[in-house]
XYZ file of C-alpha atoms in Angstrom:
315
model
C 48.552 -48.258 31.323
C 50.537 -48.988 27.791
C 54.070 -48.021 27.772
C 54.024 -45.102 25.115
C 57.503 -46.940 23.454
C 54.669 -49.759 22.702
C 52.227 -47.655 20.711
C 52.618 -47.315 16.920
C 52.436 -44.228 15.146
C 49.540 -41.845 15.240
C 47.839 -43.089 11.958
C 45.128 -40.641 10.382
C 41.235 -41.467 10.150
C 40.506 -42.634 6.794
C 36.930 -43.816 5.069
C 38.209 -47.159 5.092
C 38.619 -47.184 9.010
C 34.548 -46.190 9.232
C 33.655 -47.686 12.697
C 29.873 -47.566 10.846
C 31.736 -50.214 8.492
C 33.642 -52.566 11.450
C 32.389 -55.617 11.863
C 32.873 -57.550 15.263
C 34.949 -60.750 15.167
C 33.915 -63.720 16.379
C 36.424 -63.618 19.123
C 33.805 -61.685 21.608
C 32.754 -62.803 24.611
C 29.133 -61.574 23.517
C 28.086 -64.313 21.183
C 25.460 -62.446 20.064
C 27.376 -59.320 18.861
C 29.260 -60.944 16.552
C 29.729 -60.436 12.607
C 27.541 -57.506 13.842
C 28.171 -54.088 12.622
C 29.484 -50.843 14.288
C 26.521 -49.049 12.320
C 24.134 -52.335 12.694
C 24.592 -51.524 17.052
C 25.509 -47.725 17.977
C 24.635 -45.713 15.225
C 21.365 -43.255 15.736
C 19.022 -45.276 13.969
C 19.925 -48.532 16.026
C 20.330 -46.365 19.291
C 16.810 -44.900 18.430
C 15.105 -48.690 17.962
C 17.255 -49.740 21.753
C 15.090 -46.829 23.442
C 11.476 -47.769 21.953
C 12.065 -51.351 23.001
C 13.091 -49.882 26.504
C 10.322 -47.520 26.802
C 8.812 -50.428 25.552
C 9.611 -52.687 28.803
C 11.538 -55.015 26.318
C 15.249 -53.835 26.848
C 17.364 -52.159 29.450
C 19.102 -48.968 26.912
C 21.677 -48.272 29.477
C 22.461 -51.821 29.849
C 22.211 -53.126 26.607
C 24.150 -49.638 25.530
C 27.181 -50.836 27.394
C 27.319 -54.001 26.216
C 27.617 -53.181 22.700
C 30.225 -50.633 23.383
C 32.203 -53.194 25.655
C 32.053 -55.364 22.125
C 32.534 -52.964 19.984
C 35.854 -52.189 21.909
C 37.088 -55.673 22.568
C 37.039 -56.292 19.043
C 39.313 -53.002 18.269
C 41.275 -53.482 21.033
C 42.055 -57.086 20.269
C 42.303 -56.688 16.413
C 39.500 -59.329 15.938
C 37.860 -56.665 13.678
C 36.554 -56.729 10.179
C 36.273 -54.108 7.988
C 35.335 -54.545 4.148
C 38.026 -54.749 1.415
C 40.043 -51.964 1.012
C 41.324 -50.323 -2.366
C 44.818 -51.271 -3.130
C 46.249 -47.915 -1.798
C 44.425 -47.550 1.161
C 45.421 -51.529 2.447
C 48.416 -50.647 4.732
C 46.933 -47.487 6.215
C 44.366 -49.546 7.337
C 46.145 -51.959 8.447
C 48.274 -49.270 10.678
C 45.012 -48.571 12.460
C 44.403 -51.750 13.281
C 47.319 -51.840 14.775
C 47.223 -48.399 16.582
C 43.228 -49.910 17.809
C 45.203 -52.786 19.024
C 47.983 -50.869 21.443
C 45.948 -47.794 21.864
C 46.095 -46.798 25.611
C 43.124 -44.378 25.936
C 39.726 -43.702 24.686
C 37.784 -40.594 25.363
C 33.765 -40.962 24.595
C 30.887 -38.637 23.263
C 28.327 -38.087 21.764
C 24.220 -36.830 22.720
C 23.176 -40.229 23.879
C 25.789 -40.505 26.241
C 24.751 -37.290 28.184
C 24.239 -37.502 31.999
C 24.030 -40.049 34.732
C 22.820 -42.720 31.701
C 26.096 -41.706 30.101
C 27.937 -42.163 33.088
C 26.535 -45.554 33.586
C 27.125 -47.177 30.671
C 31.036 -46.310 30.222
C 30.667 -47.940 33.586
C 29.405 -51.068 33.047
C 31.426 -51.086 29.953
C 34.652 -50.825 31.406
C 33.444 -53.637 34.517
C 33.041 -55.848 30.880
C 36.236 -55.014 29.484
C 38.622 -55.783 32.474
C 36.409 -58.995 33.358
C 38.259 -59.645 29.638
C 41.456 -58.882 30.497
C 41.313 -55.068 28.859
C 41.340 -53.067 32.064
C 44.621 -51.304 31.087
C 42.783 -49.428 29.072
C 41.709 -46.145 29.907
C 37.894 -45.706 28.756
C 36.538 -41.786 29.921
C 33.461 -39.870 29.068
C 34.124 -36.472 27.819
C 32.842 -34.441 30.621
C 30.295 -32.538 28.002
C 29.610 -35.571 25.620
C 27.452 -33.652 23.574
C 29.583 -31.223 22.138
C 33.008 -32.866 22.511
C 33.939 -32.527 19.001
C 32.851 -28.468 19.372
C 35.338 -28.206 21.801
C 38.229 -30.109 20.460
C 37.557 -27.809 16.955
C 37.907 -24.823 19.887
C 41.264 -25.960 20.861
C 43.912 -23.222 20.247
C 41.921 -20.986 18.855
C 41.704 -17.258 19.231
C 38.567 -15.758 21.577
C 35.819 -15.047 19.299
C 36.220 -17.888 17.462
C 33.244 -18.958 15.561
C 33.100 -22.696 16.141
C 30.503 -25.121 14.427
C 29.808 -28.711 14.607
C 28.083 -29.554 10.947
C 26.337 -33.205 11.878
C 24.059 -34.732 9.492
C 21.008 -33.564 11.500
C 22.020 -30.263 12.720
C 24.631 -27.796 12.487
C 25.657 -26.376 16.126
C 27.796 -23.282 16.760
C 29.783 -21.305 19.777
C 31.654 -18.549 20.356
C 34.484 -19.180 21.952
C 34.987 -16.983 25.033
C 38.612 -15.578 26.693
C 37.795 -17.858 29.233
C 38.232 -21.050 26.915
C 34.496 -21.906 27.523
C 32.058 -22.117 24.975
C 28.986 -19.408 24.197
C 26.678 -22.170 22.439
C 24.618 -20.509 19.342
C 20.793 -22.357 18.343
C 21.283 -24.884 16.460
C 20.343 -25.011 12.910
C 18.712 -27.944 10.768
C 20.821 -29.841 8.481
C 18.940 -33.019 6.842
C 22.144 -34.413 5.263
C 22.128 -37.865 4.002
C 24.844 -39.611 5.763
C 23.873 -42.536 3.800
C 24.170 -40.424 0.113
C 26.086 -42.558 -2.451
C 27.477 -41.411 -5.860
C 28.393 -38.202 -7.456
C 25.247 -35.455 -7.477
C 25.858 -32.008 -8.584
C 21.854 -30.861 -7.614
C 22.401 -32.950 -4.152
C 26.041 -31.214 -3.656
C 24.007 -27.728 -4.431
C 21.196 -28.640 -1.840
C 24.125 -29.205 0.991
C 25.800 -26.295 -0.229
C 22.688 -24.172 0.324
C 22.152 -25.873 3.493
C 25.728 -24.739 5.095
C 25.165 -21.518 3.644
C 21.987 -21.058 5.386
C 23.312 -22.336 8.682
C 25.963 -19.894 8.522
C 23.763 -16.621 7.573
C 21.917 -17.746 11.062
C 25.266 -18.017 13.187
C 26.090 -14.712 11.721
C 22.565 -12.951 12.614
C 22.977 -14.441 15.859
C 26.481 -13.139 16.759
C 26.457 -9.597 15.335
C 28.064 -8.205 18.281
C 31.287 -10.330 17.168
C 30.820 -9.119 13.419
C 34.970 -9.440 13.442
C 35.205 -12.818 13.956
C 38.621 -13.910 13.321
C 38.573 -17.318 12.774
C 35.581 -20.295 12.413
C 36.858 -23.826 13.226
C 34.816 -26.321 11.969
C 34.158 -30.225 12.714
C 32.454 -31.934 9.781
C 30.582 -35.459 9.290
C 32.951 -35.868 6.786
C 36.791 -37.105 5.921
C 38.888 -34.401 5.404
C 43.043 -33.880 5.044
C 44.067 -30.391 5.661
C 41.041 -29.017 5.111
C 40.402 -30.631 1.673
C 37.649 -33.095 1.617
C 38.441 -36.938 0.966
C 37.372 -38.138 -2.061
C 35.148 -40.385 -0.890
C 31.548 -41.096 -2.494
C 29.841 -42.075 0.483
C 28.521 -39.313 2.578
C 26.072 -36.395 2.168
C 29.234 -33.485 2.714
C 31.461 -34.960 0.654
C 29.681 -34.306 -2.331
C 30.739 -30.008 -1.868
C 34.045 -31.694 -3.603
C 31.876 -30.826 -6.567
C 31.651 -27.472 -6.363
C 35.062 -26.912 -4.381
C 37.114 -29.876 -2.805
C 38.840 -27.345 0.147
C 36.644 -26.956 2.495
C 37.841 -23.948 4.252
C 38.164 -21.856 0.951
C 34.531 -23.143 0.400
C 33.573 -21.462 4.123
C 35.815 -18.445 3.648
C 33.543 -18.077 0.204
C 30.120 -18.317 1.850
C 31.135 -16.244 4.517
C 32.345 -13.385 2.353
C 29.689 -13.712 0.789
C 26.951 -13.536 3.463
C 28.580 -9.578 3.623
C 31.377 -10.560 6.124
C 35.121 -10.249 6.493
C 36.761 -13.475 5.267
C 38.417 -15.418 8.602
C 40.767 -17.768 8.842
C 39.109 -21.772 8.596
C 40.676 -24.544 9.702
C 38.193 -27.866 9.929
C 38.664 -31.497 10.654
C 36.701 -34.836 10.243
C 34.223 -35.301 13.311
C 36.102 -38.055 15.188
C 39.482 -36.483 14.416
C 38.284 -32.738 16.037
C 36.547 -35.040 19.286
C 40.303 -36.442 19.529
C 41.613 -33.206 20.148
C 40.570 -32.782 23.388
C 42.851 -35.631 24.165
C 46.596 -34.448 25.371
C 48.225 -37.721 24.629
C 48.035 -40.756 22.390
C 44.761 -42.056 22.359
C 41.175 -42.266 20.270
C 38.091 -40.773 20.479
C 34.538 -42.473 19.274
C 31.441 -40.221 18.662
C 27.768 -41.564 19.212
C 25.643 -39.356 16.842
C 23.682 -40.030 13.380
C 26.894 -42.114 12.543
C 29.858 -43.502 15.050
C 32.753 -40.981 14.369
C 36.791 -41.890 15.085
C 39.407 -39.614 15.091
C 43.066 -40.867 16.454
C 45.464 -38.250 19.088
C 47.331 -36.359 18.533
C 45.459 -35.102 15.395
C 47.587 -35.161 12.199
């Protein structure tokens, strides 16, 4: 394990930083992973076209799964990593995470596709890959519910009766957290966001508007008997600093910076508005809420419609 004097400062995910955008170096030991794409390998769509050739007899997933994670991490943790040109003002804070990649002592994992024994196995085999390169001081752990690990770091020191919702590109899903610290998981709700939207649309920021509002009216039907919720904590598919959403034209959600850039005075509106008292919101970027289940330094990565980072301790 990495001395914690060793480890840079806790640097803050940015849309530059996009593990969707990383490109592998051509340092990896798997030749054919490289100048390959974070998106290209462990996004849905690519995770999606890995299982039809395995129920197809023509791949192993889990295998083939854990090798592209193994690269994916070797390139991070070695800095042989390529992301595209950065804007002027955004060159040294990415830099600083390629440096935070490079010394970063632990990684928790999540994500759908990594539920169960499959899950299980491939941070397995990934990890036998990594320290056959000389990268087993590394930590690599599967969040023990990879499917809602970023619900759960959103949950973190909030009050009971917390409304708490994960708003993916594909579905929205909520819990109410209990006085026990466990979760009381709500039906999900569809989504249909374009993680892939580019420019500035006021009717396509209106139709993902109208689609969080109607998500919410649900979770509110479905919880009546907490009618005074006091707070909803919120993980987003989208780049946010203190709430306020990154102004960043890529990305279905960050188009709401059209109709109002804070996101939790956007939430606090709908809610009120839906005939309930306004709560307190507080809401981070995917990765960043997954990383707060970590206790330490470290970085969480989130297999969903897109590969989400977030860095610990959250800032």
């Amino acid at each position: 394990m990495r001395n914690r004097a060793d480890i840079p400062p806790v640097p803050r995910a940015i849309p530059e930083s996009s593990i969707n955008r990383a490109v592998i170096g051509n340092a990896c030991p798997l030749i054919e992973y490289r100048d390959r794409g974070g998106r290209d390998l462990l996004a849905s769509r690519a995770l999606e076209t890995l299982r039809q050739r395995a129920s197809a007899g023509e791949a192993d997933f889990t295998r083939e799964f854990a090798r592209r994670l193994a690269a994916l991490l070797h390139s991070l943790f070695t800095g042989d990593v390529v992301w595209p040109p950065p804007p002027a003002d955004s060159a040294a804070a990415l830099e600083a995470i390629r440096q935070y990649w490079i010394s970063c002592p632990r990684v928790i994992l999540g994500g759908g596709y990594l539920s169960g024994e499959p899950g299980r196995e491939i941070v397995a085999d990934a990890r036998l890959h990594l320290e056959g390169w000389g990268l087993g001081d590394r930590n690599i752990t599967l969040f023990d519910r990879p499917g809602s690990m970023p619900l759960y770091g959103a949950s973190t020191g909030q009050p009971a009766v917390t409304l708490v919702i994960d708003f993916g590109h594909t579905s929205a899903k909520g819990a109410i957290l209990q006085e026990s610290g466990e979760l009381e998981f709500l039906k999900p709700r569809p989504m249909g966001i374009n993680a892939a939207h580019e420019g500035w649309d006021p009717d396509y920021a209106r139709t993902v508007h109208g689609a969080i509002r109607k998500a919410l009216a649900g979770f509110r039907d479905e919880c009546r008997d907490n009618a005074a919720v006091p707070a909803i904590a919120i993980s987003l598919a989208a780049y946010l600093e203190n709430g306020v959403l990154v102004d960043n034209h890529r990305g279905g959600y960050c188009k709401l910076r059209m109709i109002n850039p804070d996101f939790n005075d956007l939430i606090g509106d709908i809610w009120e508005d839906l005939g309930m008292p306004r709560p307190q919101v507080c809401s981070w970027h995917d990765g960043s809420a997954a990383a707060r289940n970590l206790s330490g330094p470290g970085a969480a990565l989130v297999f969903g419609t897109a590969v989400g980072h977030g860095f610990s301790p959250v800032i």
